[in-house]
Amino acid sequence: MVDRPIYLDGHATTKVDSRVISAMMPYLDNYYGNPSSNAHVYGWETQAAIKQAREVIANAINAEETEIIFTSGATEANNLAIKGVAEAYFSKGKHIITCQTEHRAVIEPCEYLETLGFEVTFLPVKQNGLLDLSLLEKTIRPDTILVSIMTANNEIGVIQDIEKIGSICKAKEVVCHTDAAQALGKIPLDVQKMNIDLMSLTAHKIYGMKGVGALYVRRKNPRVKLASQIQGGGQERGFRSGTLCTPQIVAFAQAVKLALTQLETENQRQKQLRDYLWQRLSELSRIYLNGDFHQRLAGNLNISIEGVNGAALLLALQSKVALSSGSACSSTSTKPSHVLKALGHSDSLARASLRFGIGRFNTQEEIEEVADFTIKTINSLRLATSSC
Ligand SMILES: *Cc1c(COP(=O)(O)O)cnc(C)c1O
């Protein structure tokens, strides 16, 4: 196999941890019963495994087992939360509030609801990527039925003040949803303390499998109403039909367990690598950090570089470093990142951006190599541009 570049795209997805694979293997092999089969031991085995996994995931966010709805990932969880609330609350009102820097999996369902007659306010963010909470408060109206604000951003890594956002929503009696796909296992989450009614989760950003996630749905104080978006056999208390994927769910729980046991030590280690990388890169002139310096994920560094062509930069880096500019989903399109645009960047500066996602398996040596190579590449691209 060819020598592959150093993987620094941890916000797009992560390698499955070998301990996760070990936990999951028996459910790919020996325990294959349908967890909905009540009449025999094959069903009981997988039912028990799912119950255990559900408990782990519920505990991780201080929720009850019955409040966890397994889905195919955070995209589906966001769709269920947003469309499910819209459908269940439309007699109360048709106004939804979200934010310009959300993941496409929140923005697109909201835009879809606009075509059905809902009104959506996409709040701007401050230059540091954080929401102006007094603006949020002022934007809530009597007919507002949902506020959806992500916990941690997948491009610039900023962590919103979800606890305050939750309490604003609670005071105004508006359902509060948060997309916590990037936050789970990286910062402590507590749906009670944060006053969250709906929370989207996914496994593959924390060394679990792709194709599994969950939606937390509050059942008391208050009980959140939700219209199911997938009908069928009535699994997940009717909120999400379809046979549960036992191996992925077992893997999800194992991934959560691992992430929580090493949350603080990993954050410290990744932050140190991230700060080192930023310190090295900021020796260059005309380099800007995107997103708040302090209120951000430990493994995230997102920078914009003046005086280079964004496409040329990514091309020049790709033999040594696997990363993206903006999100994985938007990097295939030619449009600059909507998140960086929301920070006030021009199209060309937004394109000349790099998102470094440092993860569990990255080492100090790798980050040193990446720093050296990135600096060298930017210098030579700038030299080439200025000489022609
Ligand atoms: C990755 C991601 C998603 C999509 O999750 P999937 O499980 O891949 O559907 C949604 N929101 C955020 C913030 C993400 O980082």
Coordinates of C-alpha atoms and ligand atoms in Angstrom, one line a residue:
M1 CA 0.0 0.0 0.0
V2 CA 1.2 3.5 -0.7
D3 CA 2.2 5.7 2.2
R4 CA -1.0 7.5 3.1
P5 CA -1.1 11.1 4.2
I6 CA -1.4 12.0 7.9
Y7 CA -5.1 11.9 8.8
L8 CA -6.3 15.2 10.2
D9 CA -9.9 15.1 9.1
G10 CA -11.4 14.0 12.4
H11 CA -14.4 16.3 12.1
A12 CA -15.5 14.4 8.9
T13 CA -15.1 11.0 10.5
T14 CA -12.8 8.9 12.6
K15 CA -11.1 5.5 12.4
V16 CA -13.0 2.9 14.3
D17 CA -11.2 2.2 17.6
S18 CA -10.0 -1.4 17.7
R19 CA -11.6 -1.8 21.2
V20 CA -14.9 -0.8 19.5
I21 CA -14.4 -3.5 16.9
S22 CA -13.7 -6.1 19.6
A23 CA -16.9 -5.2 21.4
M24 CA -19.0 -5.3 18.2
M25 CA -17.6 -8.6 16.7
P26 CA -19.8 -11.1 18.6
Y27 CA -22.9 -9.2 17.3
L28 CA -21.7 -9.5 13.7
D29 CA -21.0 -13.2 14.2
N30 CA -22.8 -15.1 16.9
Y31 CA -25.6 -12.8 18.1
Y32 CA -27.7 -12.1 15.1
G33 CA -31.2 -12.3 16.4
N34 CA -33.7 -9.5 15.6
P35 CA -33.9 -7.5 18.9
S36 CA -37.7 -7.3 18.3
S37 CA -38.1 -11.1 18.3
N38 CA -39.7 -11.8 21.7
A39 CA -40.3 -15.5 21.4
H40 CA -36.7 -16.9 21.5
V41 CA -33.3 -16.5 22.9
Y42 CA -31.8 -15.1 19.7
G43 CA -34.0 -12.0 20.2
W44 CA -33.4 -11.8 23.9
E45 CA -29.7 -11.7 23.5
T46 CA -29.7 -8.7 21.2
Q47 CA -32.5 -7.1 23.1
A48 CA -30.3 -7.2 26.2
A49 CA -27.3 -5.9 24.3
I50 CA -29.3 -3.0 23.0
K51 CA -30.7 -2.2 26.5
Q52 CA -27.2 -2.0 27.9
A53 CA -26.0 0.2 25.0
R54 CA -29.0 2.5 25.5
E55 CA -28.2 2.8 29.2
V56 CA -24.6 3.8 28.4
I57 CA -25.7 6.4 25.9
A58 CA -28.5 7.8 28.1
N59 CA -26.1 8.1 31.1
A60 CA -23.6 9.9 28.9
I61 CA -26.0 12.8 28.6
N62 CA -27.8 12.4 31.9
A63 CA -31.0 11.2 30.2
E64 CA -33.3 8.2 30.8
E65 CA -33.1 5.0 28.6
T66 CA -36.6 5.6 27.2
E67 CA -35.5 9.0 25.9
I68 CA -33.0 7.6 23.5
I69 CA -34.2 6.9 19.9
F70 CA -31.6 5.2 17.8
T71 CA -31.3 6.5 14.2
S72 CA -28.9 6.1 11.3
G73 CA -26.8 9.0 12.5
A74 CA -27.0 12.7 13.3
T75 CA -28.5 13.6 9.9
E76 CA -31.5 11.5 10.5
A77 CA -31.7 12.6 14.1
N78 CA -31.7 16.3 13.0
N79 CA -34.4 15.6 10.4
L80 CA -36.5 13.7 12.9
A81 CA -36.1 16.5 15.5
I82 CA -36.8 19.4 13.2
K83 CA -39.6 18.0 10.9
G84 CA -41.0 16.0 13.9
V85 CA -41.4 19.1 16.0
A86 CA -42.7 21.2 13.0
E87 CA -45.4 18.5 12.4
A88 CA -46.4 18.1 16.0
Y89 CA -46.5 21.8 17.0
F90 CA -47.8 23.5 13.8
S91 CA -51.1 24.4 15.4
K92 CA -49.1 26.5 18.0
G93 CA -47.0 28.3 15.4
K94 CA -44.9 28.1 12.3
H95 CA -41.7 30.0 13.3
I96 CA -38.4 28.2 13.7
I97 CA -35.1 29.7 14.8
T98 CA -31.7 28.3 13.8
C99 CA -28.3 29.7 12.9
Q100 CA -26.3 30.4 9.7
T101 CA -23.4 28.2 10.8
E102 CA -25.4 25.0 11.3
H103 CA -24.5 21.8 9.6
R104 CA -26.3 21.2 6.3
A105 CA -28.3 18.5 8.1
V106 CA -30.1 21.3 10.0
I107 CA -30.2 23.9 7.4
E108 CA -31.7 21.7 4.6
P109 CA -34.6 20.4 6.7
C110 CA -35.4 24.0 7.8
E111 CA -35.3 25.1 4.1
Y112 CA -37.6 22.2 3.2
L113 CA -40.0 23.4 5.9
E114 CA -40.0 26.9 4.4
T115 CA -41.4 25.4 1.2
L116 CA -44.3 24.0 3.3
G117 CA -45.1 27.4 4.8
F118 CA -43.0 27.5 7.9
E119 CA -41.0 30.6 8.6
V120 CA -37.3 30.1 9.5
T121 CA -35.0 32.7 11.0
F122 CA -31.3 31.9 10.3
L123 CA -29.5 34.0 13.0
P124 CA -26.1 35.5 12.1
V125 CA -23.1 34.8 14.4
K126 CA -20.5 37.2 15.8
Q127 CA -17.1 37.4 14.2
N128 CA -15.9 34.7 16.6
G129 CA -18.6 32.3 15.5
L130 CA -20.6 32.6 18.7
L131 CA -24.3 33.5 18.8
D132 CA -25.5 36.8 20.3
L133 CA -27.8 35.5 23.0
S134 CA -29.7 38.7 23.4
L135 CA -30.5 38.6 19.7
L136 CA -31.7 35.0 20.1
E137 CA -34.0 36.1 23.0
K138 CA -35.4 39.0 21.0
T139 CA -36.1 36.8 18.0
I140 CA -38.3 34.4 19.9
R141 CA -42.0 35.2 19.2
P142 CA -45.2 33.8 20.5
D143 CA -45.5 31.6 17.4
T144 CA -41.9 30.2 17.7
I145 CA -42.1 26.4 18.1
L146 CA -38.4 25.4 17.8
V147 CA -34.9 26.7 18.4
S148 CA -32.2 24.6 16.9
I149 CA -28.6 25.6 17.7
M150 CA -25.6 23.2 17.4
T151 CA -23.4 22.5 20.5
A152 CA -20.1 22.4 18.7
N153 CA -19.4 23.5 15.1
N154 CA -18.0 20.9 12.7
E155 CA -15.9 23.4 10.8
I156 CA -14.6 26.0 13.2
G157 CA -15.0 24.0 16.4
V158 CA -16.7 26.8 18.4
I159 CA -18.8 25.7 21.3
Q160 CA -22.0 27.6 21.8
D161 CA -23.3 28.5 25.2
I162 CA -25.9 25.8 25.1
E163 CA -26.8 26.0 28.8
K164 CA -27.8 29.7 28.4
I165 CA -29.6 28.9 25.1
G166 CA -31.5 26.1 26.8
S167 CA -32.5 28.3 29.7
I168 CA -33.7 31.1 27.4
C169 CA -35.9 28.6 25.5
K170 CA -37.2 27.1 28.7
A171 CA -38.2 30.5 30.0
K172 CA -40.0 31.2 26.8
E173 CA -41.5 27.7 26.6
V174 CA -40.0 26.9 23.2
V175 CA -38.6 23.5 22.3
C176 CA -34.8 23.5 22.2
H177 CA -32.9 21.2 19.9
T178 CA -29.1 20.9 19.7
D179 CA -27.0 19.0 17.1
A180 CA -24.3 17.6 19.4
A181 CA -22.6 15.4 16.8
Q182 CA -19.3 17.1 17.3
A183 CA -19.7 17.5 21.1
L184 CA -20.5 14.0 22.3
G185 CA -17.4 12.5 24.0
K186 CA -15.5 15.7 23.7
I187 CA -17.2 18.0 26.2
P188 CA -19.4 17.0 29.1
L189 CA -23.1 17.0 28.1
D190 CA -26.1 17.0 30.5
V191 CA -29.5 17.5 29.0
Q192 CA -30.9 18.4 32.5
K193 CA -28.4 21.0 33.4
M194 CA -28.4 22.4 29.8
N195 CA -32.3 22.4 29.6
I196 CA -32.2 20.6 26.2
D197 CA -35.3 18.9 24.8
L198 CA -33.8 17.2 21.8
M199 CA -30.2 16.3 21.1
S200 CA -28.7 14.7 18.0
L201 CA -25.8 12.3 18.4
T202 CA -23.7 10.2 16.1
A203 CA -21.1 7.4 16.6
H204 CA -18.6 7.9 13.8
K205 CA -17.2 11.2 15.0
I206 CA -16.0 9.4 18.2
Y207 CA -14.3 6.3 16.8
G208 CA -17.6 4.3 16.4
M209 CA -19.2 3.1 13.2
K210 CA -20.8 5.1 10.5
G211 CA -24.5 4.6 10.1
V212 CA -25.7 4.9 13.7
G213 CA -26.7 7.7 15.9
A214 CA -29.4 8.8 18.3
L215 CA -31.9 11.4 19.1
Y216 CA -32.6 12.3 22.7
V217 CA -36.2 13.2 23.2
R218 CA -37.3 14.7 26.6
R219 CA -40.2 12.8 28.2
K220 CA -40.8 15.0 31.2
N221 CA -40.5 18.7 32.3
P222 CA -41.9 19.1 29.7
R223 CA -42.8 16.1 27.6
V224 CA -41.8 16.9 24.0
K225 CA -44.2 16.0 21.2
L226 CA -42.7 14.6 18.1
A227 CA -44.2 13.2 14.8
S228 CA -42.4 10.1 13.6
Q229 CA -40.8 10.5 10.1
I230 CA -40.4 6.8 9.4
Q231 CA -43.4 4.5 9.9
G232 CA -43.3 0.7 10.0
G233 CA -42.9 -1.9 12.6
G234 CA -43.1 0.6 15.5
Q235 CA -39.6 0.2 16.9
E236 CA -38.2 2.9 19.1
R237 CA -41.6 3.5 20.6
G238 CA -43.0 4.3 17.2
F239 CA -40.7 7.3 16.7
R240 CA -38.4 5.4 14.3
S241 CA -39.4 2.2 12.7
G242 CA -36.9 -0.3 11.3
T243 CA -34.9 -3.2 12.7
L244 CA -32.2 -1.9 15.0
C245 CA -28.6 -2.5 13.9
T246 CA -27.3 -4.3 17.0
P247 CA -23.5 -4.4 16.0
Q248 CA -23.4 -0.7 15.3
I249 CA -25.4 0.2 18.5
V250 CA -23.1 -2.0 20.7
A251 CA -20.1 -0.3 19.0
F252 CA -21.7 3.2 19.6
A253 CA -22.0 2.5 23.3
Q254 CA -18.4 1.2 23.5
A255 CA -17.2 4.3 21.6
V256 CA -19.0 6.5 24.1
K257 CA -17.6 4.7 27.1
L258 CA -14.0 5.0 25.8
A259 CA -14.5 8.7 24.9
L260 CA -15.8 9.5 28.4
T261 CA -13.2 7.7 30.3
Q262 CA -10.4 9.6 28.5
L263 CA -12.3 12.8 27.9
E264 CA -10.1 15.1 30.1
T265 CA -6.7 13.5 29.3
E266 CA -7.5 13.4 25.5
N267 CA -8.7 17.0 25.5
Q268 CA -5.5 18.1 27.3
R269 CA -3.3 16.2 24.9
Q270 CA -5.2 17.3 21.7
K271 CA -5.3 20.9 22.9
Q272 CA -1.6 20.9 23.4
L273 CA -1.0 19.5 19.9
R274 CA -3.5 22.0 18.5
D275 CA -1.9 25.0 20.3
Y276 CA 1.5 23.9 19.1
L277 CA 0.3 23.7 15.5
W278 CA -1.3 27.2 15.7
Q279 CA 1.8 28.6 17.3
R280 CA 3.9 27.3 14.5
L281 CA 1.5 28.4 11.7
S282 CA 0.9 31.8 13.2
E283 CA 4.6 32.6 12.7
L284 CA 3.5 33.2 9.1
S285 CA 2.1 36.5 8.2
R286 CA -1.5 37.1 7.2
I287 CA -2.9 33.9 8.8
Y288 CA -6.2 34.2 10.6
L289 CA -7.8 31.9 13.2
N290 CA -11.4 31.2 12.5
G291 CA -13.7 30.9 15.5
D292 CA -13.3 31.8 19.1
F293 CA -9.8 30.9 20.5
H294 CA -11.1 29.7 23.9
Q295 CA -14.6 28.4 23.4
R296 CA -13.7 25.7 20.9
L297 CA -13.1 21.9 20.6
A298 CA -9.6 20.9 21.7
G299 CA -8.8 19.1 18.5
N300 CA -10.0 21.9 16.1
L301 CA -7.9 24.4 14.3
N302 CA -9.4 26.3 11.4
I303 CA -7.4 29.0 9.7
S304 CA -7.7 31.3 6.7
I305 CA -4.6 32.2 4.7
E306 CA -4.3 35.4 2.7
G307 CA -2.3 35.4 -0.6
V308 CA -2.8 31.8 -1.7
N309 CA -5.4 30.1 -3.9
G310 CA -7.5 27.7 -1.8
A311 CA -7.7 25.0 -4.4
A312 CA -4.0 25.1 -5.1
L313 CA -3.2 24.9 -1.4
L314 CA -5.3 21.8 -0.8
L315 CA -3.8 20.2 -3.8
A316 CA -0.3 20.9 -2.7
L317 CA -1.0 19.6 0.8
Q318 CA -2.8 16.4 -0.1
S319 CA 0.2 14.1 -0.5
K320 CA 1.2 14.7 3.1
V321 CA -1.9 15.7 5.0
A322 CA -5.5 14.5 4.7
L323 CA -7.7 17.5 5.7
S324 CA -10.4 19.7 4.2
S325 CA -11.3 23.2 3.7
G326 CA -14.6 23.7 5.3
S327 CA -16.7 20.6 5.9
A328 CA -16.3 17.3 4.1
C329 CA -19.7 17.8 2.5
S330 CA -19.1 21.2 1.2
S331 CA -15.5 20.6 0.1
T332 CA -16.8 18.6 -3.0
S333 CA -18.7 21.7 -4.1
T334 CA -17.0 24.7 -5.5
K335 CA -19.0 27.0 -3.2
P336 CA -17.0 28.5 -0.3
S337 CA -18.0 27.3 3.2
H338 CA -21.2 28.9 4.4
V339 CA -19.8 28.9 7.9
L340 CA -16.7 30.9 7.0
K341 CA -18.9 33.2 4.9
A342 CA -21.1 33.8 8.1
L343 CA -17.9 35.0 9.9
G344 CA -17.7 37.7 7.3
H345 CA -15.0 36.3 5.0
S346 CA -14.8 37.0 1.3
D347 CA -15.2 34.1 -1.1
S348 CA -11.5 33.8 -1.8
L349 CA -10.4 34.0 1.8
A350 CA -13.1 31.5 2.8
R351 CA -11.7 29.1 0.1
A352 CA -8.2 29.6 1.3
S353 CA -9.0 27.9 4.6
L354 CA -7.8 24.8 6.3
R355 CA -9.6 22.7 8.9
F356 CA -7.3 20.6 11.0
G357 CA -9.1 18.0 13.0
I358 CA -6.7 16.4 15.5
G359 CA -7.9 13.2 17.0
R360 CA -7.1 10.3 19.3
F361 CA -4.5 8.6 17.0
N362 CA -2.5 11.7 16.1
T363 CA 1.0 12.0 17.6
Q364 CA 3.3 14.9 18.3
E365 CA 5.7 13.8 15.5
E366 CA 2.8 13.9 13.0
I367 CA 1.8 17.4 14.0
E368 CA 5.4 18.6 13.8
E369 CA 5.6 17.1 10.3
V370 CA 2.3 18.7 9.3
A371 CA 3.4 22.1 10.7
D372 CA 6.7 22.0 8.7
F373 CA 5.1 20.9 5.5
T374 CA 2.2 23.4 5.7
I375 CA 4.5 26.3 6.4
K376 CA 6.8 25.2 3.5
T377 CA 3.8 24.8 1.2
I378 CA 2.2 28.2 2.0
N379 CA 5.6 30.0 1.6
S380 CA 6.2 28.5 -1.8
L381 CA 2.7 29.1 -3.1
R382 CA 2.9 32.7 -2.0
L383 CA 6.3 33.1 -3.6
A384 CA 5.0 31.6 -6.9
T385 CA 2.0 34.0 -6.8
S386 CA 4.0 37.1 -6.2
S387 CA 6.6 36.4 -8.9
C388 CA 4.1 36.0 -11.7
Ligands
LIG1 C1 -21.1 14.8 11.1 C2 -22.2 15.7 11.5 C3 -23.5 15.5 11.1 C4 -23.9 14.3 10.3 O1 -23.9 13.2 11.0 P1 -24.1 11.7 10.3 O2 -24.1 10.8 11.4 O3 -22.9 11.6 9.4 O4 -25.4 11.8 9.6 C5 -24.4 16.4 11.6 N1 -24.1 17.5 12.3 C6 -22.8 17.7 12.6 C7 -22.5 18.9 13.5 C8 -21.8 16.8 12.2 O5 -20.5 17.1 12.6

